[in-house]
Every structure is written in structure tokens, then in C-alpha cells.
Amino acid sequence: MRRKLVVGNWKMYGSLARNKELLEGVLQGVNGFKAADFGVCVPYPYLAQVQAMLHGSNVAWGAQNLSQHEQGAFTGAVAPGMLLDFGCRYVIIGHSERRALFHESNDIAAAKFDAAIKADLTPIFCVGETLAERESNVTEEVIARQLEVVLNHAGVSAITKMVIAYEPVWAIGTGKTATPDQAQAVHAFIRQRLAQLDGQMAQGLCILYGGSVKANNAEQLFSMPDIDGGLIGGASLVADEFVAICKAANGAQ
Ligand code: 13P
């Protein structure tokens, strides 16, 4: 039986004061939720604050990006070991905003994925199609390719060390959620695809849905057999919303 996981992706939002208030609300709200796992992925400068506030709680933390290099003259980049220094468990890799706005290719995402696995961080690897790709009926090909590139690099055993987030690009920050059936269909496809490599590993794999998950649609999404939780953008910045989504995961079968 897979445990549900809910991770907040704060993106480039926050301040020391706002984070404090948000995290206090989240900690109070999820205290005692034992049936699911929770996390937040925050901007780098706030890792120390988040570590200090979440240490010893049932909310883990992580980053939204990392460098594929261990160290060196890479101005502005952050190495995997630096994330470990701040107690990170998770790192988001291949988010569509990184792919589109920062020109990260499948190959760069694969190198970052490898670096995360080597550092014992859990990569939350994002896949998803654009609206144009969905409308041209190539969703499955696009996602299969995104998966293939990382697993070719990292090897099949990485399936036990990763989390996948299916994030249809057209549903991110748009208020347009994939219907539970649409999301379930792609999640089932991802699991079947990976089951061709290793059935047991694929059964244990946690596949999150991301794209306009809110308190009012989380329960329905999380009730689908292959949806193991959510990667939450906007709603993770509002304590009550995020806690309600965590509650839906905690109560889901
Ligand atoms: P929204 O929940 O704001 O649509 O963002 C989803 C997302 O990109 C999470 O990584």
C-alpha cells in the first residue's frame, strides 16, 4: 500500500515574516496527521529558516532546483551537498517552469536527477505535456520520452528512489485542473510504462498530480487509484488551503 504524499512548491514567493506565519499554520494544522507524508520545497535562502522551524515535525523540506555539479566555478548555482547541509529531503527536478523559462532540456534534467540520486536526495521529477501536445494526442509520447531520458542515465533502480509529479503544463497556475479521470489515465500510463522495466518497483512508486490542486478538488483527485498525492503551487502558500489538502491525503485510502 503506497502512502500519500503532499508537497508544496512555493516557487519564488515568500519572505521571512510570511514564511513564519505560513509554517506555523501548517505545523499546527498537520500535527497528528500520521497516515500520509508532507513536505515543502522552498527558495534556497529560506532553507535555514525552514530547517529550524520544521526540524522534528512531520513536514519534510527541500529545494526547487540544484546544480548537476558537485562544486566549482558555477556562479549562482547550488550544489547537492549544500542542500544536504540544510537537511533537505526533496528536490524538484525538471519542473515545466525550469524547462520553459530557463531552457532546461531533458538532458539537463537527467543530469540533475542523477546528481540528486547520488546525493541521496529524493528527486521529485516533473513530467507533463503542453496544451498543444495534448490537443495533438502526443501526451503519452512526450511523457514516455521525459521518463526515458532520466532512466537511461540513472538506471532502473532509480525508480525506488524517486517521486514523479505529473503536471500538465496547461493546468499549472491556470485554475484549470485535469479532471480526476484525465489525471488517472496519465498516472496509470506512467506506472504501466515503468512496470515494463520492473513491475514491483513501479507498484511502489509515488506519482503525484500537480496543476491547480486546491482544497476543493484534492479529495476527488487523491481517491483515484494511481494518484498518490499532490505537488501544490499556489494553494501551498495559504496555510488553511494547504492543510485542507494534506487532510484529504491523510484521509484518502
Ligand atoms: P499550481 O498549483 O499553482 O497550479 O502550481 C502547480 C505546480 O506547478 C506545482 O509544482
GROMACS .gro file of N, CA and C and ligand atoms in nm, residues 9 11 95 97 167 171-174 210-214 231-235, ligand 1:
model
   67
    9ASN      N    1   0.510   2.346  -0.346
    9ASN     CA    2   0.615   2.410  -0.425
    9ASN      C    3   0.590   2.561  -0.414
   11LYS      N    4   0.758   2.801  -0.520
   11LYS     CA    5   0.809   2.879  -0.632
   11LYS      C    6   0.884   3.002  -0.578
   95HIS      N    7   1.091   2.078  -1.346
   95HIS     CA    8   0.961   2.148  -1.346
   95HIS      C    9   0.942   2.219  -1.480
   97GLU      N   10   0.837   2.501  -1.549
   97GLU     CA   11   0.886   2.640  -1.549
   97GLU      C   12   1.037   2.643  -1.571
  167GLU      N   13   0.250   1.688  -1.411
  167GLU     CA   14   0.199   1.826  -1.410
  167GLU      C   15   0.169   1.870  -1.553
  171ALA      N   16  -0.238   2.308  -1.692
  171ALA     CA   17  -0.312   2.313  -1.565
  171ALA      C   18  -0.236   2.389  -1.456
  172ILE      N   19  -0.112   2.432  -1.487
  172ILE     CA   20  -0.029   2.494  -1.383
  172ILE      C   21  -0.061   2.642  -1.371
  173GLY      N   22  -0.109   2.681  -1.253
  173GLY     CA   23  -0.134   2.822  -1.225
  173GLY      C   24  -0.247   2.881  -1.307
  174THR      N   25  -0.325   2.796  -1.372
  174THR     CA   26  -0.430   2.846  -1.460
  174THR      C   27  -0.568   2.833  -1.397
  210GLY      N   28   0.010   1.740  -1.013
  210GLY     CA   29   0.026   1.883  -0.988
  210GLY      C   30  -0.041   1.964  -1.096
  211GLY      N   31  -0.103   2.073  -1.057
  211GLY     CA   32  -0.172   2.161  -1.153
  211GLY      C   33  -0.305   2.202  -1.096
  212SER      N   34  -0.304   2.319  -1.027
  212SER     CA   35  -0.428   2.375  -0.970
  212SER      C   36  -0.499   2.279  -0.874
  213VAL      N   37  -0.420   2.208  -0.792
  213VAL     CA   38  -0.483   2.131  -0.684
  213VAL      C   39  -0.523   2.231  -0.575
  214LYS      N   40  -0.645   2.220  -0.530
  214LYS     CA   41  -0.699   2.310  -0.428
  214LYS      C   42  -0.769   2.225  -0.322
  231LEU      N   43   0.155   1.776  -0.589
  231LEU     CA   44   0.258   1.881  -0.583
  231LEU      C   45   0.181   2.012  -0.601
  232ILE      N   46   0.185   2.094  -0.497
  232ILE     CA   47   0.089   2.203  -0.486
  232ILE      C   48   0.160   2.337  -0.501
  233GLY      N   49   0.117   2.418  -0.595
  233GLY     CA   50   0.176   2.550  -0.613
  233GLY      C   51   0.102   2.653  -0.529
  234GLY      N   52   0.019   2.733  -0.593
  234GLY     CA   53  -0.048   2.846  -0.528
  234GLY      C   54  -0.112   2.813  -0.393
  235ALA      N   55  -0.180   2.699  -0.387
  235ALA     CA   56  -0.253   2.666  -0.263
  235ALA      C   57  -0.159   2.630  -0.148
  25413P     P1   58  -0.040   2.547  -0.914
  25413P     O1   59  -0.088   2.454  -0.804
  25413P     O2   60  -0.027   2.688  -0.872
  25413P     O3   61  -0.119   2.526  -1.040
  25413P     O4   62   0.111   2.501  -0.949
  25413P     C1   63   0.136   2.367  -0.971
  25413P     C2   64   0.282   2.347  -0.976
  25413P     O5   65   0.349   2.394  -1.067
  25413P     C3   66   0.346   2.271  -0.869
  25413P     O6   67   0.478   2.242  -0.898
   0.00000   0.00000   0.00000
